[in-house]
Coordinates of C-alpha atoms in Angstrom, one line a residue:
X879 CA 12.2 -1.2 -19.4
X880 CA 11.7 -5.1 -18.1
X881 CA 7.6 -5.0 -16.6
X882 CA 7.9 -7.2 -13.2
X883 CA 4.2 -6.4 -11.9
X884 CA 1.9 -5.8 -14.9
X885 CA 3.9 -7.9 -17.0
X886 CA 0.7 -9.5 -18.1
X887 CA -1.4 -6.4 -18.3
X888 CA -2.6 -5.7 -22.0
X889 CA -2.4 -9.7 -22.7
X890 CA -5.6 -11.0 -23.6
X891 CA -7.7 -13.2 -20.9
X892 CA -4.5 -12.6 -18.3
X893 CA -6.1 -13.8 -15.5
X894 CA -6.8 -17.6 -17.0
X895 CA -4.5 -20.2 -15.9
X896 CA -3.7 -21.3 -19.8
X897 CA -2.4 -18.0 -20.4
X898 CA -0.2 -17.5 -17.0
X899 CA 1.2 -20.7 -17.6
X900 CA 1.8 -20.0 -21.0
X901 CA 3.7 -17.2 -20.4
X902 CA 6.4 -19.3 -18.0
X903 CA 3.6 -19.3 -15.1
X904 CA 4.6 -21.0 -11.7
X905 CA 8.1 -22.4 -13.0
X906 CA 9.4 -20.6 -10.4
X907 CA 7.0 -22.1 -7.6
X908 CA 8.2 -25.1 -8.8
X909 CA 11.9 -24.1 -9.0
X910 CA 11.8 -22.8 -5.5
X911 CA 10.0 -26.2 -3.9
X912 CA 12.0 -28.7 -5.8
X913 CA 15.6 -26.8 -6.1
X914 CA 15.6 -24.7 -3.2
X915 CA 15.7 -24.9 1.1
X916 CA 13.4 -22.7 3.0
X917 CA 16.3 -20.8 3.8
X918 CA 17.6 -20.2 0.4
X919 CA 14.3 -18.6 -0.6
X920 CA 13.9 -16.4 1.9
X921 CA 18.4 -15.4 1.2
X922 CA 17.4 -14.3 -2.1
X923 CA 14.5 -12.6 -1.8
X924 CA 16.7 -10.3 0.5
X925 CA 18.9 -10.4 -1.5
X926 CA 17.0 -8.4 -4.3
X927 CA 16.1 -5.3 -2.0
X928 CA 12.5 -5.9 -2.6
X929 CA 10.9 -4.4 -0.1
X930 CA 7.2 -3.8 1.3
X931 CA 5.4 -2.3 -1.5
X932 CA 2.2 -1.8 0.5
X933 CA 3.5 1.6 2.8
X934 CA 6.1 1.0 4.9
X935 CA 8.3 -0.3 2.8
X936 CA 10.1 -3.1 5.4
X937 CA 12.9 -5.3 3.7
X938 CA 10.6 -8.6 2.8
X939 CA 12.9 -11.3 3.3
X940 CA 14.0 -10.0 6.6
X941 CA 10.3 -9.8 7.4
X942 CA 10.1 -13.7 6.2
X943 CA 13.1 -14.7 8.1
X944 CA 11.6 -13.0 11.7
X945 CA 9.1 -16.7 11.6
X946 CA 10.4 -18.7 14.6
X947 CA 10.5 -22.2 12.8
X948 CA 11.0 -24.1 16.2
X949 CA 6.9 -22.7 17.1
X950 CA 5.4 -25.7 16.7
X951 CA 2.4 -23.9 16.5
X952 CA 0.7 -23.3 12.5
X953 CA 2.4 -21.0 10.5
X954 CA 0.5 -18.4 8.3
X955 CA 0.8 -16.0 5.0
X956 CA -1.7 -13.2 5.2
X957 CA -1.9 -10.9 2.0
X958 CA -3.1 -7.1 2.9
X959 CA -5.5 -6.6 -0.2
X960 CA -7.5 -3.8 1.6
X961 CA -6.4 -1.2 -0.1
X962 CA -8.4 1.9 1.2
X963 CA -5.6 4.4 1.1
X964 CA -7.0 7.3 -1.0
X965 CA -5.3 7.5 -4.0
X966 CA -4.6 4.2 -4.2
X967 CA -5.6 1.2 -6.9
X968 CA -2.7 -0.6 -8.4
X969 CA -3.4 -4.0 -6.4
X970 CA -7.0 -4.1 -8.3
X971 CA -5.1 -4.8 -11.4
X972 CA -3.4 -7.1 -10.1
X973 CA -6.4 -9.0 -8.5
X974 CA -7.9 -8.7 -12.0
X975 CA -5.4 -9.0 -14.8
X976 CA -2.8 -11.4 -13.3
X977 CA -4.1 -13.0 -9.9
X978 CA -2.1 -15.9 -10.9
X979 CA 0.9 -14.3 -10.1
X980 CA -0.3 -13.3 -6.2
X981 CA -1.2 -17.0 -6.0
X982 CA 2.6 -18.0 -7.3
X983 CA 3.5 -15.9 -5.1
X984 CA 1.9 -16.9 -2.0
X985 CA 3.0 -20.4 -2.5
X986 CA 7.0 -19.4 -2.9
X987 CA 6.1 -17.3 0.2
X988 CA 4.4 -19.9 2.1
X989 CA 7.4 -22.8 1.5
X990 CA 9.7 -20.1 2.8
X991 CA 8.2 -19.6 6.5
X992 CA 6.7 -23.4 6.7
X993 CA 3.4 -22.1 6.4
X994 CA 0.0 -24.0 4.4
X995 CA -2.1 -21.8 4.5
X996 CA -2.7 -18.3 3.5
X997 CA -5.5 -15.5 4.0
X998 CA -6.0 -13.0 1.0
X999 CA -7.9 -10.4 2.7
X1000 CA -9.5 -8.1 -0.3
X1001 CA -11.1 -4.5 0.0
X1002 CA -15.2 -5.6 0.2
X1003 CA -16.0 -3.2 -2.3
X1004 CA -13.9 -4.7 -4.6
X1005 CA -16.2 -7.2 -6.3
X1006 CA -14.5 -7.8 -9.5
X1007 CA -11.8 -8.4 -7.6
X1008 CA -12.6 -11.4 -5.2
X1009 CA -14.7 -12.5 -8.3
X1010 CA -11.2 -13.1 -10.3
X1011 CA -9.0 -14.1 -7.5
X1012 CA -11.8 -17.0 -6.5
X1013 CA -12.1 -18.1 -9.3
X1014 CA -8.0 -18.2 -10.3
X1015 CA -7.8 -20.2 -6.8
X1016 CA -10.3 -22.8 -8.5
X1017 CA -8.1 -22.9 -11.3
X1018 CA -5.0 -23.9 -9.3
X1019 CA -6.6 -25.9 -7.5
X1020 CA -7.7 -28.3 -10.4
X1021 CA -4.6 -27.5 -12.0
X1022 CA -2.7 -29.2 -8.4
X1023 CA -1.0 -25.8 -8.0
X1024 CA -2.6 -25.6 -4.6
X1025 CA -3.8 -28.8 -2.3
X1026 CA -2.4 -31.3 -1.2
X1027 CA 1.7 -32.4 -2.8
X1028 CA 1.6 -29.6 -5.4
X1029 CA 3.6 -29.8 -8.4
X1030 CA 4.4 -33.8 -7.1
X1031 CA 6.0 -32.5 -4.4
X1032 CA 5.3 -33.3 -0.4
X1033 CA 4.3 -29.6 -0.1
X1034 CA 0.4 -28.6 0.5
X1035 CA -0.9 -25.3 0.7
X1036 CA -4.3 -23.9 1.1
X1037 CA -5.4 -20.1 0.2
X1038 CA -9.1 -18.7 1.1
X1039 CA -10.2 -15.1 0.2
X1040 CA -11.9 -12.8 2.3
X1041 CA -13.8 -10.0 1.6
X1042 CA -13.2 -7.1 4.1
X1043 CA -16.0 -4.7 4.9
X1044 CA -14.9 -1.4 4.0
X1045 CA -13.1 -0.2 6.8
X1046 CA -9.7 1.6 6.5
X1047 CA -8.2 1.2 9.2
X1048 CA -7.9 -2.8 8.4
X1049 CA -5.2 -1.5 6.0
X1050 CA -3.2 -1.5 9.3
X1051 CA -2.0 -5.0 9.4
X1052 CA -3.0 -6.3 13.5
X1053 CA -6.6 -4.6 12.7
X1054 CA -6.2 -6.7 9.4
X1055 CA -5.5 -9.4 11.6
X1056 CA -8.2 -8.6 14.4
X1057 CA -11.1 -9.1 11.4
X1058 CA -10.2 -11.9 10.0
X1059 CA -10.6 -13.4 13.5
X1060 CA -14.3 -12.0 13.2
X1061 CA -13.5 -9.2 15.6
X1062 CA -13.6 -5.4 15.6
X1063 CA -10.9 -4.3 13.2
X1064 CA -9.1 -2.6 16.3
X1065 CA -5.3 -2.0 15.9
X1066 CA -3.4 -4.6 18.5
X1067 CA -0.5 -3.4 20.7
X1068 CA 3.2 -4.6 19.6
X1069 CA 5.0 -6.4 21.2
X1070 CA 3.8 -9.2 20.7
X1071 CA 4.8 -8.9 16.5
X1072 CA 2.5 -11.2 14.3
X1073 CA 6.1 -12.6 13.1
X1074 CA 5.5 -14.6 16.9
X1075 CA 1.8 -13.7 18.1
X1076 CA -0.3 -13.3 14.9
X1077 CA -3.2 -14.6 13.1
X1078 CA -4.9 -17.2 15.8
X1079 CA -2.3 -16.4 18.2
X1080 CA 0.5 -18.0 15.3
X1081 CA 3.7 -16.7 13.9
X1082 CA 2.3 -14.9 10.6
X1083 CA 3.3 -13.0 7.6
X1084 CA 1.5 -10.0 6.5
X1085 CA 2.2 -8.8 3.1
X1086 CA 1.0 -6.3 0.2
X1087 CA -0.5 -7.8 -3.2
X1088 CA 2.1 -5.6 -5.4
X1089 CA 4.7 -7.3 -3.2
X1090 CA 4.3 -10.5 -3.5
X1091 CA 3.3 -10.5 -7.2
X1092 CA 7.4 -9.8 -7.9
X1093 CA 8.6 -12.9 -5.6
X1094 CA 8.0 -15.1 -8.3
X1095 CA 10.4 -13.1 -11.0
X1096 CA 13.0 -13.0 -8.5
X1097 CA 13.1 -16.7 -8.2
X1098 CA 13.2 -17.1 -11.6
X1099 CA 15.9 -14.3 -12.8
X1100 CA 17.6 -13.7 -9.7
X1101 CA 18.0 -11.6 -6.7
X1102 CA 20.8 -9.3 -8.5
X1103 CA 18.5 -8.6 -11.6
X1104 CA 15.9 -7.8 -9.4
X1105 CA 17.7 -5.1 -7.3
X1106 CA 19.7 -3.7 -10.4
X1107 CA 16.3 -1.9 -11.9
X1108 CA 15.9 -0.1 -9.0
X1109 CA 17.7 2.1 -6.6
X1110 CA 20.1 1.1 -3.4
X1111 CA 18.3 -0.7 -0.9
X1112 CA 14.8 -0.1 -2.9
X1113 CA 15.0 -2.9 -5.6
X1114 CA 13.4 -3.4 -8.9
X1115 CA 10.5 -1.5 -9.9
X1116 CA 6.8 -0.2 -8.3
X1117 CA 3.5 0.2 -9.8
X1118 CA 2.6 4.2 -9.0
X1119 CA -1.3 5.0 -9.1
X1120 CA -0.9 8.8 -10.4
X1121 CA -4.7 10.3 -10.4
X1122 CA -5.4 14.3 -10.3
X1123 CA -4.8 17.4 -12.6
X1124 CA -2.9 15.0 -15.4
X1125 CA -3.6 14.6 -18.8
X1126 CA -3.0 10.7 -18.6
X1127 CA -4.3 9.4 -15.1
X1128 CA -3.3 5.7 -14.6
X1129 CA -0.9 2.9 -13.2
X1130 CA 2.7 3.7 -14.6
X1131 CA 5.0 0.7 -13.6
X1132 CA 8.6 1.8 -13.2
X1133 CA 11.9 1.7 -11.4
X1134 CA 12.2 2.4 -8.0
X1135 CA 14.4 5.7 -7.8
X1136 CA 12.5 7.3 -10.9
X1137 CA 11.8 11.2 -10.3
X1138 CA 8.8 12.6 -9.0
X1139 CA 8.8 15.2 -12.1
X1140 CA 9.0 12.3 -14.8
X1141 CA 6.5 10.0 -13.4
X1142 CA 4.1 13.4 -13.9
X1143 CA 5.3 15.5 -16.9
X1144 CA 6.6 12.0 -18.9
X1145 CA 4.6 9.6 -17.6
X1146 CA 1.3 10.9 -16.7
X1147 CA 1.6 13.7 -19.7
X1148 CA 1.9 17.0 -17.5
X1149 CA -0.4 19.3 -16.2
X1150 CA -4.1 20.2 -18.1
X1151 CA -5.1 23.1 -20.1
X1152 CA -1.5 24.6 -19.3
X1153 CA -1.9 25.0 -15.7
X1154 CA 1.2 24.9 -13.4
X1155 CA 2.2 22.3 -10.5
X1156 CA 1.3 23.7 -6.7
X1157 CA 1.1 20.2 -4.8
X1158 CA 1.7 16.6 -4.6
X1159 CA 0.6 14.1 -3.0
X1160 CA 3.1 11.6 -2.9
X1161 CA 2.1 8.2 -1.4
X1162 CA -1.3 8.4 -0.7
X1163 CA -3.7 10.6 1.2
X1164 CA -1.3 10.0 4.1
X1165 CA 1.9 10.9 2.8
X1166 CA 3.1 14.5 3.5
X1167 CA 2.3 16.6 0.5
X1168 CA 5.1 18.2 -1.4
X1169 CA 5.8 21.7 -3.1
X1170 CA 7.1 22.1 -7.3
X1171 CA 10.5 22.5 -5.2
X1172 CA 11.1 19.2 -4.6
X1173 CA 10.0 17.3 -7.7
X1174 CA 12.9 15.8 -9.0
X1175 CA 13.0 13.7 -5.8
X1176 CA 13.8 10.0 -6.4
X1177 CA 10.4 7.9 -5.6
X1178 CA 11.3 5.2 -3.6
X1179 CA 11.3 4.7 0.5
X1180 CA 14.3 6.1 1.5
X1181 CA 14.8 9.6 -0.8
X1182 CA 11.2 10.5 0.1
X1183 CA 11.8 9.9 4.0
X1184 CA 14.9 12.2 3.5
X1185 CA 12.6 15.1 2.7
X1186 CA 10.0 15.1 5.0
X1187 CA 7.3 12.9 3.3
X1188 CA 7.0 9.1 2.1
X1189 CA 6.9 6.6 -0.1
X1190 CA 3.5 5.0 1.2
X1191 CA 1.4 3.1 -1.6
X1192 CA 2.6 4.9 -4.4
X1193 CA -0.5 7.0 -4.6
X1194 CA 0.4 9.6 -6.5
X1195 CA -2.5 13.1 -6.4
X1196 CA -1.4 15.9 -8.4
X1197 CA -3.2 19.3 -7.9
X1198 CA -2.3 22.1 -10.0
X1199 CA -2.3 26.0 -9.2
X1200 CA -6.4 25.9 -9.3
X1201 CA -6.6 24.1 -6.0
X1202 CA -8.1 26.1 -2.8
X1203 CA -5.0 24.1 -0.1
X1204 CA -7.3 24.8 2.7
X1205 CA -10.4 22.9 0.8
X1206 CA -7.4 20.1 0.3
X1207 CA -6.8 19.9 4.0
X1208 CA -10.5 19.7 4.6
X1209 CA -11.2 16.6 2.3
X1210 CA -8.1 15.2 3.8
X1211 CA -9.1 15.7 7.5
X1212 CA -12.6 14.9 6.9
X1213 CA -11.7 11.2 5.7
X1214 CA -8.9 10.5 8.9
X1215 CA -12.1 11.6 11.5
X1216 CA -14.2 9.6 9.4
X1217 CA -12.0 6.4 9.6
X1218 CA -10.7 6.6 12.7
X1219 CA -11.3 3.5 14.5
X1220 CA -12.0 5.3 18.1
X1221 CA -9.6 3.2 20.1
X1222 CA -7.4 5.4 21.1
X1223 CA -8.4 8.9 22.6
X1224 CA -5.8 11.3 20.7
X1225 CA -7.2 9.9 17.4
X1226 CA -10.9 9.3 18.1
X1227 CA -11.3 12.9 19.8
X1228 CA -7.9 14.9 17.7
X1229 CA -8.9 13.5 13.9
X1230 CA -12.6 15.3 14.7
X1231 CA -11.2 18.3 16.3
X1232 CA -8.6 18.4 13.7
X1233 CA -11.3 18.9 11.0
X1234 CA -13.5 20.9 12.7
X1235 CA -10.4 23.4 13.2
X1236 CA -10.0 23.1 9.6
X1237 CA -13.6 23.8 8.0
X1238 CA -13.6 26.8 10.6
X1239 CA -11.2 28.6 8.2
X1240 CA -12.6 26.9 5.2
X1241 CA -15.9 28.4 6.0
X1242 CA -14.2 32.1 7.3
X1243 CA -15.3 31.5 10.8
X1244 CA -11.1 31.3 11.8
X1245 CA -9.8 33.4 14.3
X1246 CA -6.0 34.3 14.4
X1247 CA -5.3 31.8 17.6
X1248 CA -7.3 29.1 15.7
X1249 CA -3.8 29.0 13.5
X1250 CA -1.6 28.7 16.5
X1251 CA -3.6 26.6 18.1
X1252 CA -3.6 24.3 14.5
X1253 CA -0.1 22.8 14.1
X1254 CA -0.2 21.9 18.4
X1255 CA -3.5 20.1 17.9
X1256 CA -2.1 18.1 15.1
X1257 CA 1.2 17.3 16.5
X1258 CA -0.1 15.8 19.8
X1259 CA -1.7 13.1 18.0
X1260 CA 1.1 11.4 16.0
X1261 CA 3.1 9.6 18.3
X1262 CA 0.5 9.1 20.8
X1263 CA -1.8 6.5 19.2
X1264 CA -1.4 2.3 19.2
X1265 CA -1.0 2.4 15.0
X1266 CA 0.6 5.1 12.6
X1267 CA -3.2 6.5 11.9
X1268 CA -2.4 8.8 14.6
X1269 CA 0.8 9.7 12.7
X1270 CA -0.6 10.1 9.2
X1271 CA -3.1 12.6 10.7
X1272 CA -0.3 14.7 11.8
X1273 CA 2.3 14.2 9.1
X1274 CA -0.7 15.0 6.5
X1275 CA -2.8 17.8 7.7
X1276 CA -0.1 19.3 9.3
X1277 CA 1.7 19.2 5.8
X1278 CA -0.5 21.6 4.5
X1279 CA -0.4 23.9 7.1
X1280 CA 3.3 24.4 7.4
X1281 CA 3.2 24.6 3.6
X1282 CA 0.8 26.5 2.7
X1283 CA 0.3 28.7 5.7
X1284 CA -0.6 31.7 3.6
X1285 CA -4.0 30.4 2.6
X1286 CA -5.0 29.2 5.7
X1287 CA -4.4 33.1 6.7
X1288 CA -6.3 34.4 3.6
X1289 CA -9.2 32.1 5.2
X1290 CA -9.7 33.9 8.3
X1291 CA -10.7 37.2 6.1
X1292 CA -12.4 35.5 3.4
X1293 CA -16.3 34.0 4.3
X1294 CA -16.8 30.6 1.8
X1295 CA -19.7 28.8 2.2
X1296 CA -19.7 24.8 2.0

């Protein structure tokens, strides 16, 4: 299988200009500034079914092509490096082992919408991180990859890093937005879409790393290569973060459309100490969780929305038949009450009540309306909120409940203590 995103993982000293450029390393920035229109760009890239590898999975080029280019107003490329979904750390490697290929990326990107400037916003605890995509910027700079008439063209492009502060909810792109202005990272109301009202009040572009490492391979293969490796209308392949009760934790890249049940018991090595599959976690802590029933689903956006659950980050947790579901719920709930932002009141006050509810039966203190009053709890705060926080609350806790009802009843006999 062709590697698209960690094609350079394993090579030594990856992340050095020398060696990217070696390796064919922005021939396709400069095939797509001196061979290609604006619009041409942005035709193939939508083209190749790639598609927004970050959680929601939005078609990218139709995402490019919302830019009004008759705003006279600056145009801007902001890359979502936050990464504080649970589960979740395939963009690291990218930051680390190949940030050449974000920066080629980000410059195709950039001469697609108009725009000269672009905002890598990275996870503050990711120190390495910034470290290596700082000093890869530095690199391209004295290389004239970025600056002023790049590659001897008439195009100039500037990118600056910033270092987030830890929040998750900046993950949500408008509260990604809001602190890079130096606010309160605040989710905004929409409409206005960044696409017209973003960054500064100017027509942006928010995109994941993982996404915009693979714009470069499509302009130098092709749109049609791209979206034959992976599935209809999920092209070409995805980096998926599989941590939990494996025998071979780690980044897998493969195709869009590969099962659920390969990724673990071919990938990943299967279950530990002969232990059998009770739950998976899908696409981070916010995807619905999923029963050994449903493994041989196809990974990618659309066959997980199908069933209930989603695609997300690729985050993949695997617990096997050891796992107390209720204790699960609690971890999960615990973390949404925790990094709820407190804007909105059906997420500040629900994600608290929501886990209190839940370490009542973890601790044995549940009384039999305590699980009818659960699930109606949960379900009036998706929908309700400005962002999907609101909604992952739900669509997660609520997951376990419906699913494993049964050991949220054993609870409400049983006394644990914390």
């Amino acid at each position: 299988m062709e590697k698209i995103a960690s094609r350079h993982f394993g090579v030594e000293n990856s992340h050095h200009l020398d060696v990217y450029v070696n390796g064919n390393g922005y021939a396709a920035a400069k095939k797509a500034i001196t061979q290609m229109t604006p619009a041409a760009v942005i035709e193939e890239v939508k083209k190749s079914n790639l598609r927004g590898l970050g959680g929601a999975g939005f078609p990218t080029g139709m995402k490019w092509g919302f830019i009004p280019q008759n705003n006279p107003k600056p145009k801007y490329l902001v890359i979502n490096g936050d990464e504080g979904e649970p589960g979740t750390f395939k963009d690291k490697y990218i930051f680390e082992l190949d940030p050449h290929s974000l920066i080629e990326g980000i410059i195709i990107t950039c001469y697609a919408i108009g725009s000269h400037k672009s905002y890598v916003y990275i996870r503050g605890e990711y120190k390495k991180s910034i470290q290596r995509v700082q000093e890869a910027i530095d690199e391209a700079y004295k290389a004239g990859y970025l600056g002023k008439g790049i590659m001897g063209s008439n195009f100039d492009i500037d990118i600056v890093v910033h270092p987030g502060a830890g929040a998750y909810i900046c993950g949500e792109e408008t509260a990604l937005l809001e602190s890079l202005e130096g606010k309160k990272g605040f989710p905004r109301l929409k409409p206005p879409f960044p696409a017209v009202v973003g960054l500064f009040g100017c027509p942006t572009v928010i995109n994941n790393v993982e996404t915009i490492a693979c714009v470069g391979p499509i302009i130098n293969k092709g749109a049609e290569w791209y979206a034959k490796l992976g599935s209809e209308k999920n092209g070409g392949n995805r980096l998926f973060c599989v941590s939990g009760h494996v025998n071979k934790p780690g980044v897998y890249e493969l195709p869009n459309g590969t099962t659920l049940r390969e990724i673990i018991y071919d990938h990943a090595g299967g279950i530990p100490n002969g232990r059998k599959l009770k739950a998976v976690i899908p696409g981070g802590i916010s995807a619905p969780i999923l029963t050994p029933d449903q493994l041989d689903v196809k990974m990618d956006f659309d066959s997980l929305k199908a069933i209930g659950s989603m695609a997300g980050s690729g985050g993949i947790i695997v617990m096997d038949d050891s796992t107390d579901m209720v204790w699960a719920a609690l971890v999960a709930a615990r973390f949404f009450a925790h990094e709820s932002c407190g804007q909105c009141s059906p997420c500040r006050e629900g994600s608290g009540w929501v886990y209190r509810q839940v370490k009542r039966f973890y601790d044995g203190h549940a009384k039999e309306h305590d699980l009818k009053n659960l699930p109606g709890i949960v379900n009036n705060i998706g929908g309700n909120t400005i962002c999907a926080f609101g909604d992952a609350v739900s669509m997660a806790v609520g997951s376990y409940v419906s699913k494993f009802r049964h050991e949220f009843e054993s609870k409400m006999k049983t006394s644990v203590s914390v």
